[in-house]
Tab-separated table of C-alpha atoms and ligand atoms in Angstrom:
chain	number	residue	atom	x	y	z
A	4	MET	CA	-78.093	61.721	-22.188
A	5	LYS	CA	-79.493	60.424	-25.946
A	6	LYS	CA	-82.206	57.791	-24.660
A	7	ASP	CA	-80.464	55.043	-27.115
A	8	SER	CA	-76.716	55.908	-26.089
A	9	GLY	CA	-74.519	52.808	-24.428
A	10	LEU	CA	-74.765	51.628	-21.284
A	11	PRO	CA	-74.116	53.870	-18.458
A	12	GLY	CA	-71.032	53.534	-15.740
A	13	GLU	CA	-71.323	50.613	-13.156
A	14	PHE	CA	-72.074	52.853	-10.529
A	15	GLU	CA	-74.580	54.960	-12.059
A	16	LEU	CA	-76.223	51.456	-13.317
A	17	ILE	CA	-76.730	50.144	-9.840
A	18	ALA	CA	-78.100	53.583	-8.468
A	19	ARG	CA	-79.966	54.368	-11.128
A	20	TYR	CA	-81.579	50.957	-12.310
A	21	PHE	CA	-81.212	48.544	-9.290
A	22	ALA	CA	-81.402	50.721	-6.191
A	23	PRO	CA	-84.896	51.585	-6.629
A	24	LEU	CA	-86.055	48.067	-7.016
A	25	ALA	CA	-84.379	47.282	-3.437
A	26	ARG	CA	-86.847	49.906	-1.758
A	27	GLY	CA	-88.947	48.373	0.441
A	28	PHE	CA	-86.767	45.643	1.852
A	29	PRO	CA	-84.800	47.584	4.971
A	30	GLY	CA	-82.296	44.952	4.599
A	31	ALA	CA	-80.916	46.055	1.475
A	32	TYR	CA	-80.182	49.250	2.970
A	33	GLY	CA	-80.530	51.043	-0.615
A	34	LEU	CA	-77.899	48.547	-2.177
A	35	LEU	CA	-75.245	51.208	-0.253
A	36	ASP	CA	-73.527	48.494	1.576
A	37	ASP	CA	-71.633	45.756	0.857
A	38	ALA	CA	-73.938	42.618	1.784
A	39	ALA	CA	-77.582	42.477	2.768
A	40	VAL	CA	-79.423	41.244	5.495
A	41	ILE	CA	-82.426	38.878	5.666
A	42	ALA	CA	-84.226	38.168	8.732
A	43	PRO	CA	-86.720	34.908	8.362
A	44	ALA	CA	-90.028	35.373	10.328
A	45	ALA	CA	-89.876	33.440	13.533
A	46	GLY	CA	-90.356	29.870	13.161
A	47	HIS	CA	-89.107	29.920	9.516
A	48	GLU	CA	-85.797	29.331	7.822
A	49	LEU	CA	-84.712	30.344	4.425
A	50	VAL	CA	-84.503	28.468	1.111
A	51	ALA	CA	-81.843	29.505	-1.462
A	52	LYS	CA	-81.820	28.983	-5.013
A	53	THR	CA	-79.921	30.475	-7.934
A	54	ASP	CA	-80.333	29.838	-11.554
A	55	ALA	CA	-78.656	31.792	-14.605
A	56	ILE	CA	-79.846	32.198	-17.775
A	57	VAL	CA	-77.570	33.043	-20.773
A	58	GLY	CA	-78.054	34.713	-23.971
A	59	GLY	CA	-78.337	32.485	-27.041
A	60	VAL	CA	-79.077	29.277	-24.542
A	61	HIS	CA	-82.090	30.008	-22.702
A	62	PHE	CA	-83.354	33.308	-24.557
A	63	LEU	CA	-82.686	34.669	-27.957
A	64	LEU	CA	-80.503	37.725	-28.161
A	65	ASP	CA	-83.104	39.902	-29.536
A	66	ASP	CA	-85.750	38.831	-27.159
A	67	PRO	CA	-87.287	41.759	-25.375
A	68	PRO	CA	-85.475	42.917	-22.214
A	69	ASP	CA	-88.180	43.333	-19.951
A	70	LEU	CA	-89.003	39.389	-20.958
A	71	ILE	CA	-85.311	38.131	-20.331
A	72	ALA	CA	-85.884	39.604	-16.863
A	73	ARG	CA	-88.856	38.336	-15.860
A	74	LYS	CA	-87.616	34.884	-17.038
A	75	ALA	CA	-84.377	34.844	-15.053
A	76	LEU	CA	-86.426	35.586	-11.910
A	77	ARG	CA	-89.310	33.531	-12.563
A	78	VAL	CA	-87.377	30.299	-13.244
A	79	ASN	CA	-85.898	30.765	-9.666
A	80	LEU	CA	-89.460	31.482	-8.277
A	81	SER	CA	-90.721	28.410	-9.750
A	82	ASP	CA	-88.017	26.302	-7.787
A	83	LEU	CA	-88.837	28.102	-4.596
A	84	ALA	CA	-92.815	27.409	-5.097
A	85	ALA	CA	-91.924	23.717	-5.794
A	86	LYS	CA	-89.893	23.479	-2.495
A	87	GLY	CA	-93.124	25.096	-0.503
A	88	ALA	CA	-91.408	28.598	0.151
A	89	VAL	CA	-92.785	31.970	-0.083
A	90	PRO	CA	-90.356	34.022	-1.938
A	91	ARG	CA	-88.864	37.017	-0.085
A	92	ALA	CA	-85.722	38.769	-2.100
A	93	TYR	CA	-83.075	38.151	-4.906
A	94	LEU	CA	-79.832	38.837	-5.597
A	95	LEU	CA	-78.598	39.557	-9.378
A	96	ASP	CA	-75.472	39.056	-11.066
A	97	ILE	CA	-75.423	40.487	-14.637
A	98	MET	CA	-72.751	40.298	-17.333
A	99	LEU	CA	-73.505	42.776	-20.025
A	100	PRO	CA	-71.685	43.030	-23.298
A	101	LYS	CA	-70.641	46.527	-23.975
A	102	THR	CA	-72.943	46.777	-27.045
A	103	LEU	CA	-75.820	46.578	-25.152
A	104	THR	CA	-77.784	50.203	-24.810
A	105	ARG	CA	-79.413	52.478	-21.862
A	106	ASP	CA	-82.884	51.461	-23.380
A	107	TRP	CA	-82.327	47.513	-22.973
A	108	ILE	CA	-81.175	47.990	-19.087
A	109	GLU	CA	-84.335	50.244	-18.885
A	110	GLY	CA	-86.282	47.388	-20.022
A	111	PHE	CA	-84.489	44.882	-18.010
A	112	ALA	CA	-85.069	46.661	-14.714
A	113	SER	CA	-88.625	47.146	-15.765
A	114	GLY	CA	-89.617	44.007	-16.064
A	115	LEU	CA	-88.052	42.887	-12.543
A	116	ALA	CA	-90.096	45.828	-11.169
A	117	GLN	CA	-93.418	44.528	-12.673
A	118	ASP	CA	-92.542	41.217	-11.366
A	119	GLN	CA	-91.601	42.285	-7.789
A	120	ASP	CA	-94.821	43.876	-7.654
A	121	GLU	CA	-96.746	40.926	-8.976
A	122	TYR	CA	-94.578	38.127	-6.413
A	123	GLY	CA	-93.929	40.660	-3.640
A	124	VAL	CA	-90.136	40.142	-4.073
A	125	HIS	CA	-86.998	42.653	-3.641
A	126	LEU	CA	-83.650	43.100	-5.352
A	127	ILE	CA	-81.441	43.078	-2.287
A	128	GLY	CA	-77.634	43.290	-4.051
A	129	GLY	CA	-75.662	41.280	-6.717
A	130	ASP	CA	-72.683	42.145	-8.884
A	131	THR	CA	-72.588	43.901	-12.349
A	132	ASP	CA	-69.567	43.400	-14.627
A	133	SER	CA	-68.877	43.651	-18.746
A	134	THR	CA	-68.261	40.749	-20.569
A	135	PRO	CA	-66.806	39.755	-24.110
A	136	GLY	CA	-69.663	37.146	-24.795
A	137	PRO	CA	-73.340	37.174	-24.622
A	138	VAL	CA	-75.454	38.944	-21.569
A	139	CYS	CA	-75.734	36.453	-19.119
A	140	ILE	CA	-77.916	36.946	-15.928
A	141	ALA	CA	-77.568	34.644	-12.727
A	142	ILE	CA	-80.412	35.419	-10.006
A	143	ALA	CA	-80.237	33.981	-6.422
A	144	ALA	CA	-83.512	33.957	-4.800
A	145	PHE	CA	-84.408	33.410	-1.226
A	146	GLY	CA	-87.826	32.048	0.383
A	147	GLU	CA	-89.140	30.885	3.636
A	148	VAL	CA	-90.707	27.953	4.859
A	149	PRO	CA	-91.535	26.652	8.208
A	150	ILE	CA	-88.575	25.044	9.812
A	151	GLY	CA	-88.009	21.648	8.475
A	152	ARG	CA	-90.833	21.717	6.213
A	153	MET	CA	-88.862	22.051	2.686
A	154	LEU	CA	-90.640	19.935	0.139
A	155	ARG	CA	-87.883	17.253	-0.830
A	156	ARG	CA	-87.691	15.399	-4.080
A	157	GLY	CA	-86.968	12.130	-1.633
A	158	ARG	CA	-89.731	11.957	0.179
A	159	ALA	CA	-92.607	10.202	-2.345
A	160	ARG	CA	-93.943	7.002	-1.009
A	161	ALA	CA	-95.246	4.113	-2.871
A	162	GLY	CA	-98.920	4.627	-3.443
A	163	ASP	CA	-98.548	8.236	-4.075
A	164	THR	CA	-100.674	9.615	-6.607
A	165	VAL	CA	-98.253	11.924	-9.165
A	166	PHE	CA	-100.131	15.260	-9.404
A	167	VAL	CA	-99.283	18.197	-11.851
A	168	THR	CA	-100.119	21.792	-12.093
A	169	GLY	CA	-101.328	23.800	-14.865
A	170	THR	CA	-100.675	22.168	-18.135
A	171	ILE	CA	-97.496	20.607	-19.934
A	172	GLY	CA	-96.005	21.192	-23.189
A	173	ASP	CA	-96.577	24.664	-23.867
A	174	SER	CA	-93.468	26.087	-23.594
A	175	ALA	CA	-91.986	23.389	-25.438
A	176	LEU	CA	-94.375	23.468	-28.691
A	177	GLY	CA	-93.986	27.333	-28.578
A	178	ILE	CA	-90.148	26.644	-29.161
A	179	GLU	CA	-91.155	24.716	-32.212
A	180	VAL	CA	-93.556	27.243	-33.211
A	181	LEU	CA	-90.178	29.684	-32.840
A	182	ARG	CA	-88.459	27.105	-35.075
A	183	ASN	CA	-91.276	27.405	-37.942
A	184	ALA	CA	-91.371	23.659	-37.284
A	185	LEU	CA	-95.285	24.119	-36.434
A	186	PRO	CA	-96.886	26.099	-39.472
A	187	ASP	CA	-100.202	24.797	-40.109
A	188	VAL	CA	-101.212	25.941	-36.213
A	189	GLY	CA	-103.495	28.830	-36.021
A	190	ALA	CA	-102.087	32.205	-35.053
A	191	VAL	CA	-103.982	32.459	-31.455
A	192	ALA	CA	-102.839	29.072	-30.169
A	193	ALA	CA	-99.359	29.871	-31.774
A	194	THR	CA	-99.141	33.019	-29.796
A	195	PHE	CA	-99.992	31.563	-26.819
A	196	LEU	CA	-97.456	28.481	-27.135
A	197	VAL	CA	-94.804	31.412	-27.464
A	198	GLU	CA	-95.820	33.631	-24.851
A	199	ARG	CA	-95.729	30.368	-22.160
A	200	TYR	CA	-92.288	29.645	-23.518
A	201	ARG	CA	-91.325	33.398	-23.232
A	202	VAL	CA	-92.918	34.053	-19.848
A	203	PRO	CA	-93.154	31.377	-17.180
A	204	ARG	CA	-95.835	31.695	-14.577
A	205	PRO	CA	-94.292	29.910	-11.451
A	206	ARG	CA	-96.837	28.550	-9.102
A	207	VAL	CA	-95.984	31.124	-6.270
A	208	ALA	CA	-99.332	31.290	-4.264
A	209	LEU	CA	-99.880	27.359	-4.907
A	210	GLY	CA	-96.539	26.103	-3.749
A	211	PRO	CA	-96.187	27.170	-0.017
A	212	ARG	CA	-99.768	25.363	0.253
A	213	LEU	CA	-98.747	22.125	-0.590
A	214	VAL	CA	-96.490	21.992	2.558
A	215	GLY	CA	-98.297	19.421	4.760
A	216	LEU	CA	-100.275	17.783	1.578
A	217	ALA	CA	-97.140	16.988	-0.690
A	218	ASN	CA	-94.786	14.277	0.090
A	219	ALA	CA	-92.361	14.898	-2.450
A	220	SER	CA	-92.010	18.251	-5.007
A	221	ILE	CA	-90.071	19.317	-7.852
A	222	ASP	CA	-90.317	22.003	-10.477
A	223	VAL	CA	-90.703	20.848	-14.160
A	224	SER	CA	-87.808	22.747	-15.637
A	225	ASP	CA	-86.174	19.821	-17.867
A	226	GLY	CA	-88.976	18.058	-18.857
A	227	LEU	CA	-91.955	15.956	-17.224
A	228	VAL	CA	-90.203	12.809	-17.605
A	229	ALA	CA	-86.845	13.776	-16.509
A	230	ASP	CA	-87.859	15.507	-13.229
A	231	LEU	CA	-90.330	12.818	-12.515
A	232	ARG	CA	-87.511	10.187	-12.744
A	233	HIS	CA	-85.432	12.646	-10.336
A	234	ILE	CA	-88.056	12.446	-7.649
A	235	CYS	CA	-87.807	8.821	-8.460
A	236	GLU	CA	-84.273	8.061	-7.917
A	237	VAL	CA	-83.936	10.056	-5.025
A	238	SER	CA	-87.079	8.571	-3.577
A	239	GLU	CA	-86.082	4.848	-4.487
A	240	LEU	CA	-88.898	4.317	-6.251
A	241	ALA	CA	-90.808	4.082	-9.698
A	242	ALA	CA	-93.448	6.069	-11.409
A	243	VAL	CA	-95.996	5.045	-13.822
A	244	VAL	CA	-97.686	7.864	-15.793
A	245	GLU	CA	-100.648	7.730	-17.977
A	246	ALA	CA	-100.354	9.874	-21.077
A	247	PRO	CA	-103.951	10.386	-21.934
A	248	ARG	CA	-104.295	12.098	-18.601
A	249	LEU	CA	-101.908	14.541	-19.148
A	250	PRO	CA	-103.067	18.261	-18.660
A	251	LEU	CA	-102.774	20.171	-22.011
A	252	SER	CA	-104.015	23.624	-23.144
A	253	VAL	CA	-106.299	24.015	-26.038
A	254	ALA	CA	-103.400	25.262	-27.900
A	255	ALA	CA	-101.438	22.160	-27.217
A	256	ARG	CA	-104.247	19.724	-27.935
A	257	SER	CA	-104.937	21.485	-31.387
A	258	VAL	CA	-100.954	20.928	-32.400
A	259	LEU	CA	-101.498	17.245	-31.284
A	260	VAL	CA	-104.574	16.522	-33.208
A	261	ALA	CA	-102.571	17.035	-36.809
A	262	ARG	CA	-99.197	15.649	-35.248
A	263	PRO	CA	-99.715	13.201	-32.275
A	264	GLY	CA	-95.717	12.674	-32.366
A	265	HIS	CA	-95.634	15.782	-30.585
A	266	LEU	CA	-97.309	14.015	-27.478
A	267	ALA	CA	-93.305	13.409	-26.861
A	268	THR	CA	-92.437	16.629	-26.964
A	269	ALA	CA	-95.005	17.847	-24.477
A	270	LEU	CA	-93.702	15.146	-21.979
A	271	THR	CA	-90.067	15.256	-22.425
A	272	GLY	CA	-89.704	19.158	-23.741
A	273	GLY	CA	-89.335	21.392	-20.393
A	274	ASP	CA	-89.491	24.739	-19.594
A	275	ASP	CA	-93.073	23.999	-18.266
A	276	TYR	CA	-92.152	25.900	-14.351
A	277	GLU	CA	-95.374	23.755	-13.172
A	278	ILE	CA	-95.134	21.748	-9.871
A	279	LEU	CA	-94.680	18.030	-10.219
A	280	PHE	CA	-95.407	16.995	-6.768
A	281	THR	CA	-97.000	13.198	-5.170
A	282	ALA	CA	-99.285	13.064	-2.018
A	283	PRO	CA	-101.193	10.268	-0.861
A	284	PRO	CA	-104.342	9.498	-2.426
A	285	THR	CA	-106.069	10.774	0.920
A	286	ALA	CA	-104.968	14.486	0.112
A	287	ALA	CA	-107.221	14.295	-3.230
A	288	GLY	CA	-109.886	16.358	-1.568
A	289	ASP	CA	-107.838	18.945	0.077
A	290	LEU	CA	-105.791	19.248	-3.162
A	291	SER	CA	-108.965	19.981	-5.508
A	292	ARG	CA	-110.234	22.482	-2.905
A	293	LEU	CA	-106.826	24.303	-3.008
A	294	SER	CA	-106.905	23.936	-6.829
A	295	GLU	CA	-110.450	25.620	-7.025
A	296	THR	CA	-109.218	28.561	-4.270
A	297	LEU	CA	-106.499	29.408	-6.337
A	298	ASP	CA	-107.823	28.638	-9.600
A	299	VAL	CA	-104.695	26.740	-10.766
A	300	PRO	CA	-105.314	22.922	-12.053
A	301	ILE	CA	-104.070	20.369	-10.580
A	302	THR	CA	-104.292	16.818	-12.178
A	303	ALA	CA	-103.276	13.252	-11.251
A	304	ILE	CA	-101.372	11.896	-13.800
A	305	GLY	CA	-100.033	8.819	-12.459
A	306	ARG	CA	-98.947	6.803	-8.977
A	307	MET	CA	-95.366	6.005	-7.341
A	308	GLN	CA	-94.553	2.346	-7.001
A	309	THR	CA	-91.562	0.156	-5.488
A	310	PRO	CA	-89.485	-0.661	-8.563
A	311	SER	CA	-89.541	-4.242	-10.029
A	312	SER	CA	-86.144	-4.379	-11.127
A	313	SER	CA	-82.975	-2.480	-10.512
A	314	THR	CA	-82.183	-2.073	-14.534
A	315	GLU	CA	-86.103	-0.977	-15.609
A	316	ASP	CA	-86.491	2.663	-16.288
A	317	ARG	CA	-87.740	4.319	-13.167
A	318	VAL	CA	-90.555	6.087	-15.362
A	319	THR	CA	-93.048	4.332	-17.655
A	320	VAL	CA	-95.519	6.088	-19.829
A	321	LEU	CA	-98.539	4.277	-20.791
A	322	ASP	CA	-100.290	5.303	-23.934
A	323	SER	CA	-103.960	5.551	-24.517
A	324	ASN	CA	-103.569	1.482	-25.418
A	325	GLY	CA	-102.293	1.274	-22.129
A	326	GLN	CA	-98.842	0.188	-23.627
A	327	ALA	CA	-95.279	1.681	-22.496
A	328	MET	CA	-94.533	4.437	-24.869
A	329	ILE	CA	-90.871	4.424	-26.074
A	330	LEU	CA	-89.337	8.231	-25.668
A	331	ARG	CA	-85.921	9.311	-27.641
A	332	ARG	CA	-85.259	11.687	-24.769
A	333	SER	CA	-86.939	12.098	-21.491
A	334	GLY	CA	-85.366	15.706	-20.893
A	335	TRP	CA	-83.230	18.454	-21.539
A	336	THR	CA	-79.308	18.363	-20.613
A	337	HIS	CA	-76.496	20.819	-21.567
A	338	PHE	CA	-74.328	18.525	-22.197
B	408	ADP	P1	-68.067	44.941	-4.869
B	408	ADP	O1	-67.094	46.313	-5.013
B	408	ADP	O2	-68.092	44.570	-3.411
B	408	ADP	O3	-68.280	44.033	-5.497
B	408	ADP	P2	-70.223	46.282	-5.836
B	408	ADP	O4	-69.494	47.769	-5.888
B	408	ADP	O5	-70.364	45.600	-6.919
B	408	ADP	O6	-69.532	45.984	-4.525
B	408	ADP	O7	-71.859	46.669	-5.365
B	408	ADP	C1	-71.836	47.547	-4.328
B	408	ADP	C2	-73.534	47.802	-3.912
B	408	ADP	O8	-74.275	47.227	-5.421
B	408	ADP	C3	-73.845	46.209	-3.133
B	408	ADP	O9	-74.620	46.240	-2.097
B	408	ADP	C4	-74.027	45.408	-4.718
B	408	ADP	O10	-74.966	44.004	-4.051
B	408	ADP	C5	-75.179	45.952	-5.260
B	408	ADP	N1	-74.977	45.530	-6.512
B	408	ADP	C6	-74.270	45.806	-7.339
B	408	ADP	N2	-74.401	45.326	-8.920
B	408	ADP	C7	-75.922	44.614	-8.802
B	408	ADP	C8	-76.937	44.414	-9.164
B	408	ADP	N3	-76.621	43.920	-10.737
B	408	ADP	N4	-77.977	44.080	-8.999
B	408	ADP	C9	-78.208	44.706	-7.476
B	408	ADP	N5	-77.192	45.046	-6.652
B	408	ADP	C10	-76.285	45.221	-7.495
B	409	MG	MG1	-68.931	43.881	-7.393
């Protein structure tokens, strides 16, 4: 068959491209049964999460297929990490337009293979359909935590320090680069920012180590301010963030020197896939050791407190003068 011919049939697709990704997970039964079995380790329970990505909404239709696959998987792994779970397996539902090619699906499967190796997860099943619309990929991921220990949004305490991993804002600025909205940013910085948007780095190794240290945790996907607000709402608390403490990459800093207004983009842009968590100030020592061991920056950016009134915004961001910043949007919403 020609390399660039159209898609193979459904069963060939599964047997040829997906079944190899199920090797190494006995409960997947080689994708030859109707369903799969996941046996959690003794004393553990499963954490389940699904996230779909849609062509033209979450990625560009001409993005490389291996990167699309990795993003689809990684956004789910990021949620599991923020919940303190070790990822084990995932299901893949893929809706394919008939115009896609064999090369595309090959690239897609190779992206999954690469990340399976990196994160120790396996494909254990799914569904394959055709669609008259753009390609759509839904992954459901399963990880495990010690029973009762999943990190929750709602367990923050007044007096907790607010921490975030890695750097914030790279992805949102990467989108600005792709839109040609940052023409004066250097080539190295531009490439770095776009890469951060295209391929999230879920904090898979770190997340499970936060069990026992963090009180509340969420992954930053909608935007730092919006996601912190989620923690505040469910924990019935407020938070103050000091903008000058925000961890920024060298590339993001170079953008902000020329365009300080983009600090708001970093705070609200989203797609960071870092872990935002709260912990008592006494955890700071353990966290800095963990940060060093895993080589993942962990930065204190603010604190949790009792809300002073029921009408105030639950998240206050202070600028370098200690003044509350006015943010036009706090994060991404679909509707
Ligand atoms: P059903 O007829 O019940 O929908 P399918 O023929 O769709 O079953 O699926 C057959 C097997 O292939 C099942 O084990 C299913 O989990 C697996 N499978 C189908 N599509 C995918 C996919 N995109 N990724 C992984 N496994 C898949
Ligand atoms: Mg089916």
